[in-house]
Amino acid sequence: MPDPRTASIERETGETNVSLTLNLDGTGEHDVATGVGFLDHMLELFARHGLVDLSVKAEGDTHVDFHHTTEDVGICLGRALKEAVGDKAGIVRYGSMALPMEDALVTVALDLSGRPMLVWDVAFPAAKVGDFDTELVREFWQAVANAAGLNLHCVLHHGVNAHHIAEAVFKGCARSLRAAVAVDPRQTGVPSSKGVL
């Protein structure tokens, strides 16, 4: 096992102040307080199912809405993932998961390619879960993909409960990333014919 792959990211804007630490070789420990309850819940699930240690502290203009906080936490998570995974030598690179969550079934497939792309085929049956806008789930993962250089595909096959759909996306992304960042003992160097990712 290589030395723990970790990163600490700070982001301060006129709208938010975010501090995030990530350990890719963790056990699922988490300490999350973003001021957005539903996002906290999703990030805790992400840490547990991705087996990453995650600490997030955020203050944002939640009196306006949850958009800026959600997006900026996504940016920080993406930056931390990019930094922690390093030059990607020895990793699997790809990960995918078809994840059931009660009525919902979501497939996630991703590539730590260095080229950001989000393909999103997830339609929520409700505009909100509690006071959280479900459209922000896409905004979060768009921010992660952009900041991490991640090629990410999320497809909802079926589902009628918006909470379950969001949870399936976060768990599916966690499991897929867990597979992609895993160290492959047979892989020497960067898993690319170009020699760099």
Short mmCIF file of C-alpha atoms in Angstrom, two decimals, residues 34-142:
data_model
loop_
_atom_site.label_atom_id
_atom_site.label_comp_id
_atom_site.label_asym_id
_atom_site.label_seq_id
_atom_site.Cartn_x
_atom_site.Cartn_y
_atom_site.Cartn_z
CA THR A 34 -21.71 22.54 5.29
CA GLY A 35 -24.79 24.29 6.61
CA VAL A 36 -26.82 22.28 4.08
CA GLY A 37 -28.31 19.27 5.83
CA PHE A 38 -29.09 17.16 2.78
CA LEU A 39 -25.62 17.77 1.31
CA ASP A 40 -24.07 16.73 4.64
CA HIS A 41 -26.04 13.47 4.48
CA MET A 42 -24.90 12.78 0.91
CA LEU A 43 -21.24 13.53 1.71
CA GLU A 44 -21.34 11.22 4.72
CA LEU A 45 -22.69 8.45 2.47
CA PHE A 46 -19.99 9.25 -0.09
CA ALA A 47 -17.24 8.89 2.53
CA ARG A 48 -18.60 5.67 3.97
CA HIS A 49 -19.22 3.91 0.67
CA GLY A 50 -16.07 5.25 -0.98
CA LEU A 51 -13.93 4.29 2.02
CA VAL A 52 -12.39 7.75 2.02
CA ASP A 53 -11.84 9.89 5.07
CA LEU A 54 -13.53 13.24 4.51
CA SER A 55 -13.70 16.44 6.51
CA VAL A 56 -15.71 19.39 5.20
CA LYS A 57 -16.41 22.70 6.89
CA ALA A 58 -18.33 25.28 4.89
CA GLU A 59 -19.99 28.60 5.48
CA GLY A 60 -22.01 30.07 2.66
CA ASP A 61 -24.77 32.41 1.65
CA THR A 62 -27.46 29.87 2.51
CA HIS A 63 -29.85 32.74 3.20
CA VAL A 64 -29.93 33.14 -0.60
CA ASP A 65 -30.10 29.42 -1.46
CA PHE A 66 -27.84 26.35 -1.33
CA HIS A 67 -26.38 26.69 -4.83
CA HIS A 68 -23.08 28.42 -4.07
CA THR A 69 -22.27 26.22 -1.07
CA THR A 70 -23.08 23.01 -2.93
CA GLU A 71 -21.10 23.99 -6.02
CA ASP A 72 -18.07 25.21 -4.08
CA VAL A 73 -17.93 22.07 -1.94
CA GLY A 74 -18.00 20.12 -5.22
CA ILE A 75 -15.13 22.21 -6.58
CA CYS A 76 -13.11 21.55 -3.44
CA LEU A 77 -13.82 17.82 -3.51
CA GLY A 78 -12.75 17.68 -7.16
CA ARG A 79 -9.54 19.59 -6.47
CA ALA A 80 -8.78 17.34 -3.51
CA LEU A 81 -9.35 14.21 -5.59
CA LYS A 82 -7.05 15.50 -8.32
CA GLU A 83 -4.31 16.36 -5.82
CA ALA A 84 -4.63 13.20 -3.74
CA VAL A 85 -4.51 10.80 -6.68
CA GLY A 86 -1.26 12.42 -7.87
CA ASP A 87 0.19 11.29 -11.20
CA LYS A 88 -2.17 8.25 -11.20
CA ALA A 89 0.65 5.76 -11.55
CA GLY A 90 -0.45 2.28 -10.50
CA ILE A 91 -4.18 2.99 -10.19
CA VAL A 92 -7.03 1.16 -11.89
CA ARG A 93 -8.25 4.43 -13.49
CA TYR A 94 -11.79 3.27 -14.37
CA GLY A 95 -14.72 2.47 -12.13
CA SER A 96 -18.39 1.70 -12.58
CA MET A 97 -21.36 0.63 -10.50
CA ALA A 98 -25.00 -0.14 -11.04
CA LEU A 99 -26.39 0.83 -7.68
CA PRO A 100 -29.92 0.04 -6.45
CA MET A 101 -31.48 2.17 -3.74
CA GLU A 102 -35.00 0.98 -2.96
CA ASP A 103 -37.05 2.01 -6.04
CA ALA A 104 -34.11 3.72 -7.78
CA LEU A 105 -31.42 2.19 -9.97
CA VAL A 106 -28.51 4.36 -11.10
CA THR A 107 -25.48 3.39 -13.14
CA VAL A 108 -22.30 5.42 -12.68
CA ALA A 109 -19.22 4.98 -14.88
CA LEU A 110 -16.12 7.13 -14.62
CA ASP A 111 -12.60 7.58 -15.89
CA LEU A 112 -9.87 9.52 -14.12
CA SER A 113 -8.77 10.69 -17.54
CA GLY A 114 -7.75 14.26 -16.75
CA ARG A 115 -10.40 15.43 -19.23
CA PRO A 116 -13.55 16.79 -17.55
CA MET A 117 -16.88 15.64 -18.90
CA LEU A 118 -20.23 15.05 -17.24
CA VAL A 119 -22.88 13.06 -19.04
CA TRP A 120 -26.05 13.33 -16.95
CA ASP A 121 -29.19 11.34 -17.63
CA VAL A 122 -30.88 11.69 -14.24
CA ALA A 123 -34.32 13.26 -14.08
CA PHE A 124 -35.72 13.93 -10.62
CA PRO A 125 -39.47 13.47 -10.09
CA ALA A 126 -39.52 16.32 -7.56
CA ALA A 127 -37.90 19.76 -7.50
CA LYS A 128 -36.90 19.48 -3.85
CA VAL A 129 -35.93 17.03 -1.15
CA GLY A 130 -36.89 18.94 1.97
CA ASP A 131 -35.45 22.40 1.31
CA PHE A 132 -32.71 21.14 -1.04
CA ASP A 133 -33.15 21.74 -4.79
CA THR A 134 -32.64 18.43 -6.55
CA GLU A 135 -31.08 20.20 -9.56
CA LEU A 136 -28.10 20.87 -7.27
CA VAL A 137 -27.14 17.20 -7.35
CA ARG A 138 -26.10 17.70 -10.97
CA GLU A 139 -24.39 21.01 -10.13
CA PHE A 140 -22.36 19.27 -7.44
CA TRP A 141 -21.11 16.49 -9.70
CA GLN A 142 -20.48 18.91 -12.57
#
